[in-house]
Coordinates of C-alpha atoms in Angstrom, one line a residue:
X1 CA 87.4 80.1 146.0
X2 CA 87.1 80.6 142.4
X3 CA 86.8 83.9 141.1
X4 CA 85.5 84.4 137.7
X5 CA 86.8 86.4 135.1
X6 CA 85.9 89.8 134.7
X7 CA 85.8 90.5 131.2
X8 CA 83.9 93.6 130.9
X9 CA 83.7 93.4 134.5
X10 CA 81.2 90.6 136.3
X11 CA 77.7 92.8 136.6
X12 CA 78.1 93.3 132.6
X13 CA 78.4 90.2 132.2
X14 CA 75.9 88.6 134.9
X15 CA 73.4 91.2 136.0
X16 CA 74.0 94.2 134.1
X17 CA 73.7 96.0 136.8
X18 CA 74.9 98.9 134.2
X19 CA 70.6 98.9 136.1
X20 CA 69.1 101.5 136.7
X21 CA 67.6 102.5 139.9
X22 CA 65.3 104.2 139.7
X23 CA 64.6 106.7 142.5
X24 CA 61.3 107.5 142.7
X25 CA 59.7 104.0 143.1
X26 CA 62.9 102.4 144.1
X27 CA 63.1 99.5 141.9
X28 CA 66.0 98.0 140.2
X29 CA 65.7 97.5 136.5
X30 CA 68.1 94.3 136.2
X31 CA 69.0 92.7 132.5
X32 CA 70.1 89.3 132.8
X33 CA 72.4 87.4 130.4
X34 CA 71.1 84.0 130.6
X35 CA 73.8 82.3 128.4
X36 CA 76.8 84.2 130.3
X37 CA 76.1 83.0 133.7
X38 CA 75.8 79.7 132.7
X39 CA 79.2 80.3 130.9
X40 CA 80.8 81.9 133.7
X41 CA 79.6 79.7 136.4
X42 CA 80.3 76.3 134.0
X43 CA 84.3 78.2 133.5
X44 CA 84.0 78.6 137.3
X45 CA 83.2 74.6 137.8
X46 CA 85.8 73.0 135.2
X47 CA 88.5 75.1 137.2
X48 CA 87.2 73.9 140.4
X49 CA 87.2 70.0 138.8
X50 CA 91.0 70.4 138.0
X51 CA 92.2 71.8 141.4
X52 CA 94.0 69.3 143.4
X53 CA 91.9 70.6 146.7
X54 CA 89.1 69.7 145.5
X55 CA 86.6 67.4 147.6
X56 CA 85.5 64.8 145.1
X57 CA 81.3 64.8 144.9
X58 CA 81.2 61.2 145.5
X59 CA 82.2 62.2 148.7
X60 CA 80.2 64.5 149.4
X61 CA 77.3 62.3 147.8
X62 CA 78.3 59.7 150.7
X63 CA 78.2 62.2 153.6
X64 CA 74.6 63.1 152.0
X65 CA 73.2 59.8 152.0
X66 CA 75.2 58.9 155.1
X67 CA 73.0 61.3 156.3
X68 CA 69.7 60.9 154.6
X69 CA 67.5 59.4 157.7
X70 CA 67.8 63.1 158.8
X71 CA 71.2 62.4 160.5
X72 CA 74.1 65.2 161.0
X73 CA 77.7 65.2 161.3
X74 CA 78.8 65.6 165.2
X75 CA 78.5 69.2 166.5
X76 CA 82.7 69.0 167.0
X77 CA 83.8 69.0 163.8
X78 CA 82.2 72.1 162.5
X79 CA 81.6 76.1 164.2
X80 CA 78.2 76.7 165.7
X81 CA 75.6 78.4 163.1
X82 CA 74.8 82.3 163.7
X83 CA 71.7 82.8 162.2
X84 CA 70.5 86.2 161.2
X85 CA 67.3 87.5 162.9
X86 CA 64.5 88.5 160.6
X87 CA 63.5 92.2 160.2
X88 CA 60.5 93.3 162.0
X89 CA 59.2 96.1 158.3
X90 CA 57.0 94.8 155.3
X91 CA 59.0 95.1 152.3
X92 CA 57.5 96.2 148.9
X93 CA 58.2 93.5 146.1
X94 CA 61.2 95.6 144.8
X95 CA 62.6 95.2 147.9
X96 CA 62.5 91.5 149.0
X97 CA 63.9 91.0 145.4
X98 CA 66.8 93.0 146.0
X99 CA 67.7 91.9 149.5
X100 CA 67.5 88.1 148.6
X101 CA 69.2 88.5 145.8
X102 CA 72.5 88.5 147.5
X103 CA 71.5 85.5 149.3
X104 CA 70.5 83.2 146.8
X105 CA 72.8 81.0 144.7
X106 CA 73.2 79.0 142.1
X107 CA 74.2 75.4 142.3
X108 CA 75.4 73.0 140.2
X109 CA 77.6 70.6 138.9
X110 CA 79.6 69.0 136.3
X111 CA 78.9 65.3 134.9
X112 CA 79.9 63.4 132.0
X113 CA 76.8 61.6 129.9
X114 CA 78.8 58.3 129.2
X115 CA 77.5 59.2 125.2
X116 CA 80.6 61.5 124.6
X117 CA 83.7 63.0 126.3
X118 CA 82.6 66.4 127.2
X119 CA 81.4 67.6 130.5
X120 CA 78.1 69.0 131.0
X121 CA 76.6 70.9 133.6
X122 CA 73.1 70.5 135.7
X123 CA 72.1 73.9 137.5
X124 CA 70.0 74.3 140.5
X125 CA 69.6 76.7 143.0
X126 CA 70.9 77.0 146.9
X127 CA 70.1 80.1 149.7
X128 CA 73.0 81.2 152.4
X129 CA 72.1 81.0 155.4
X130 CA 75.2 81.9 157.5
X131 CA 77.8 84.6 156.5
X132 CA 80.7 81.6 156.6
X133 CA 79.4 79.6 153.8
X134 CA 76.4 77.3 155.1
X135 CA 73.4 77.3 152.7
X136 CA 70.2 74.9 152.2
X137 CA 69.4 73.4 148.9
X138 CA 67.4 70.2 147.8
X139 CA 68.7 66.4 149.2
X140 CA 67.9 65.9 145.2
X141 CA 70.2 68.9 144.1
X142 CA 73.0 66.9 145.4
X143 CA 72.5 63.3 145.2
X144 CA 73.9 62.6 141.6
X145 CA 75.4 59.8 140.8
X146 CA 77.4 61.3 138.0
X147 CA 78.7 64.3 139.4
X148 CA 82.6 64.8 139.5
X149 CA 82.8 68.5 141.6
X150 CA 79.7 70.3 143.0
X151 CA 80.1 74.4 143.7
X152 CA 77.9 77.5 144.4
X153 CA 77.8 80.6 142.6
X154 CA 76.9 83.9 144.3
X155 CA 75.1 86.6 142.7
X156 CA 78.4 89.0 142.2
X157 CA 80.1 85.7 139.9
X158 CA 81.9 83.8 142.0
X159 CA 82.4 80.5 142.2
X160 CA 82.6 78.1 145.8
X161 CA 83.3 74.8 145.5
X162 CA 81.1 72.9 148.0
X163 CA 82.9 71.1 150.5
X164 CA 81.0 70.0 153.3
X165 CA 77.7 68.3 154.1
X166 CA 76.4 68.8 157.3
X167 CA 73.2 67.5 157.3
X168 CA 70.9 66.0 155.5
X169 CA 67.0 64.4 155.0
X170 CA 66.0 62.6 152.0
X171 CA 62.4 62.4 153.2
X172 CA 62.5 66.2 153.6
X173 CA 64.5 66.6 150.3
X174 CA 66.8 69.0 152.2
X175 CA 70.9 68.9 152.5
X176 CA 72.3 71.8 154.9
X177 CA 76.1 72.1 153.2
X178 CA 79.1 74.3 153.3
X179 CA 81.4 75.9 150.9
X180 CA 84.8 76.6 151.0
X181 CA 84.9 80.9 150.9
X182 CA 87.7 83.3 152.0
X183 CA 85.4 85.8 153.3
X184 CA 81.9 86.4 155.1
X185 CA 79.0 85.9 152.6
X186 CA 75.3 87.7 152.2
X187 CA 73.3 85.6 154.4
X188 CA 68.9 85.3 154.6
X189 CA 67.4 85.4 157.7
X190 CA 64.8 82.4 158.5
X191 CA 62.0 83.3 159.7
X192 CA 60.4 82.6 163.3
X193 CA 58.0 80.4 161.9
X194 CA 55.7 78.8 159.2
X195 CA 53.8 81.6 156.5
X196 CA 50.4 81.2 157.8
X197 CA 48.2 80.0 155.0
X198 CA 47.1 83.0 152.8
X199 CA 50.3 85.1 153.4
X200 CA 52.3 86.6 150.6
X201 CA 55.6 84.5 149.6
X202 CA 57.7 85.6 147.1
X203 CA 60.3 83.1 145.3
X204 CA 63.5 83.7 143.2
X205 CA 64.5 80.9 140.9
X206 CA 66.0 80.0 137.9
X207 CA 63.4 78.2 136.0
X208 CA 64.8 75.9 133.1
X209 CA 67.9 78.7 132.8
X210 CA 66.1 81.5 133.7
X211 CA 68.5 82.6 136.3
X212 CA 67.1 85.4 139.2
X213 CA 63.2 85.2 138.6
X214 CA 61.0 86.8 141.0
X215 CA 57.3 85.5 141.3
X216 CA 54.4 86.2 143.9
X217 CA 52.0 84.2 145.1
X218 CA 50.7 83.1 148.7
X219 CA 50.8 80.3 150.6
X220 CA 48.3 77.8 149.7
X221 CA 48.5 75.4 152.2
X222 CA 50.0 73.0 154.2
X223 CA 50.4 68.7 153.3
X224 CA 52.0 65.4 153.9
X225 CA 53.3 64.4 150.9
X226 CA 52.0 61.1 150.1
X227 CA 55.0 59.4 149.4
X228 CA 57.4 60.4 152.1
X229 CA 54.8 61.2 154.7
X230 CA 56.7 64.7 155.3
X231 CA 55.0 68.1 155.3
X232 CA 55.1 70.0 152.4
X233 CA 53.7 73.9 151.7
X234 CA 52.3 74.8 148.9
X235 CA 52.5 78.2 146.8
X236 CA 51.0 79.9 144.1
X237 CA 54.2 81.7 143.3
X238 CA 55.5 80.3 140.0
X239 CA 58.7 78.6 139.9
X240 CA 59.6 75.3 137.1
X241 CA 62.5 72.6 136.6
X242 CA 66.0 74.0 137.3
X243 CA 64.5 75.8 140.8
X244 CA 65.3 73.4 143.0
X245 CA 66.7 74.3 146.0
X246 CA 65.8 78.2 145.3
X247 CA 64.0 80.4 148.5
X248 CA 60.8 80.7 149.2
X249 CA 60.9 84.3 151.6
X250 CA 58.4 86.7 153.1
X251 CA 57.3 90.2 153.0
X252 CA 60.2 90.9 155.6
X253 CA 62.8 89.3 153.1
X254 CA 63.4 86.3 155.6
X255 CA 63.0 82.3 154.6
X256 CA 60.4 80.5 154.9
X257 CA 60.5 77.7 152.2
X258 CA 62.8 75.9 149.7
X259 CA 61.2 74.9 145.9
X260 CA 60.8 71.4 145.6
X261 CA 58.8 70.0 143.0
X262 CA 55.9 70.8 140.8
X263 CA 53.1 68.3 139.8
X264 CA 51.0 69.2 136.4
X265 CA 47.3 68.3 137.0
X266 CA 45.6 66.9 133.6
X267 CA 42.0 66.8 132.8
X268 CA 42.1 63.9 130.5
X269 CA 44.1 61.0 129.6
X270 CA 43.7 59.3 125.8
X271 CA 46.4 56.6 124.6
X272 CA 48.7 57.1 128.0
X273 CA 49.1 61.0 126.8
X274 CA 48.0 63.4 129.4
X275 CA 45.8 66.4 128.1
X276 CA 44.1 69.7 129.2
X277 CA 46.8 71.1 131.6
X278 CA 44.5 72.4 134.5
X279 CA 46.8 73.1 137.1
X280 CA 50.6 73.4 138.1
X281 CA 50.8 72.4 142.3
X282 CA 54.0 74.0 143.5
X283 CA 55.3 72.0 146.5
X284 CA 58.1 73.2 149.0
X285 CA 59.9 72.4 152.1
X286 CA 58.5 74.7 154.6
X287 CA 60.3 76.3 157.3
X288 CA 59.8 74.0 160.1
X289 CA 61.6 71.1 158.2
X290 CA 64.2 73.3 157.6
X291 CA 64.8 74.7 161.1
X292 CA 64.3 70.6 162.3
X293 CA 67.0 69.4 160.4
X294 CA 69.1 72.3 161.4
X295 CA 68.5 71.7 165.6
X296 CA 70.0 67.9 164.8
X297 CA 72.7 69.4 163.4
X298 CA 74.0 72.1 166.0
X299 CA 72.4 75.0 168.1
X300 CA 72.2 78.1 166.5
X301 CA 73.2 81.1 167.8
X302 CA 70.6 83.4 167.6

């Protein structure tokens, strides 16, 4: 584990947590700094790149796509999932945002352009979903060709390098991974089963650097994506590049979704430039898939 430095200590610098709460309504006003947690969590990857322990990402890439028919990694190399039940109470907004907070990460990696010698970073998102380190994030969020060390970074500012990938679906778009942490980590519950159609989702994700944003929506239906022939739900909630990977939960706080993509919808098209925005469709990886690709993997303990 990496843990980064406190300067004026890490809720200053990431979430300001200097927030107040306020008592009456119970909702935490939190100020984000952008620019530090990008900072931080960048500081928190070139440390990570230089350690000799480090697991290399092409590794990791190759377990991924070793993986990618929806394949896992046999059941006696790694500990058996326990998987957090969901709560039974409806949540208000302030709520939900609060308790999957602590569960959802950011993830990202360093890569070099091949135009100049520096190393750059490219930021996505990840949720825990056992207290030993195993989160789901995109198959996309991992398979880069480029990358030279892939880590998580927890809501509190520190920094995990990823280690592990224990299973994995490129038609899905889903990679079940592990990080390497010296201590039990804030884990979401998944939910029983698939948001019926019309029931309120809420999403935190870090659109384009835009780290912890909560949107509403609902759940607008259900759909094979046409290229993969794999179901897809899709939400109102608003979420944009840089949210891959990010949770999709109910009113109870648990899972039910990870972002995937988006698809602008134009009116017209003059000289191959698409005009008159109509639409946004935000498409994720519902629950089912999830739970799917976790049952090839090992047997939870509930």
């Amino acid at each position: 584990m990496t843990r980064i430095p406190r300067v004026i200590g890490i809720l200053s610098a990431l979430l300001a947590l200097a927030g107040t709460l306020c008592a009456e309504e119970s909702v935490v006003d939190i100020t984000i700094n952008d620019q530090s947690i990008r900072e931080e969590f960048e500081a928190g990857l070139e440390a990570l790149r230089q350690s000799p322990a480090l697991v290399p990402a092409v590794e990791l890439i190759e377990q991924l796509r070793a993986q990618g028919a929806g394949g896992a990694r046999s059941s006696e190399t790694h500990p058996q999932l326990s998987l957090s039940k969901p709560g039974e109470r409806a949540m208000t907004s302030s709520e939900v945002y609060r308790s999957a907070l602590q569960s959802t990460l950011i993830v990202g990696n360093l890569y070099q352009c091949g135009k100049c010698s520096r190393w750059h970073s490219s930021l996505a998102g990840g949720v825990l979903i056992d207290a030993s380190g195993v989160l789901v994030t995109n198959y996309h969020v991992i398979d880069s060709d480029k990358a030279a060390v892939f880590a998580a970074m927890t809501v509190d500012g520190e920094v995990f390098p990823i280690v592990e990938v224990l299973a994995a679906s490129k038609a899905d778009d889903l990679a079940i991974v592990r990080v390497r942490a010296d201590k039990d980590l804030a884990a979401a519950p998944l939910a029983d089963r698939n948001e019926p159609v019309g029931a309120e989702i809420r999403v935190i994700s870090h659109p384009d650097g835009r780290f912890y944003t909560f949107s509403e929506g609902i759940a607008a239906r259900y759909f094979l994506d046409p290229g993969k022939r794999s179901a897809r739900l899709q939400i109102t909630a608003d979420y944009a590049r840089g949210s891959s990977g990010c949770g999709v939960f109910n009113e109870t706080g648990a899972l039910v979704g990870i972002v995937s993509s988006t698809d602008s919808i134009y009116y017209t098209e003059e000289n191959k430039v698409q005009r008159n925005l109509q639409m946004v469709v935000k498409s994720c990886i519902p629950l089912d898939s999830v739970r799917r690709l976790l049952s090839k993997w090992t047997s939870p303990r509930n």
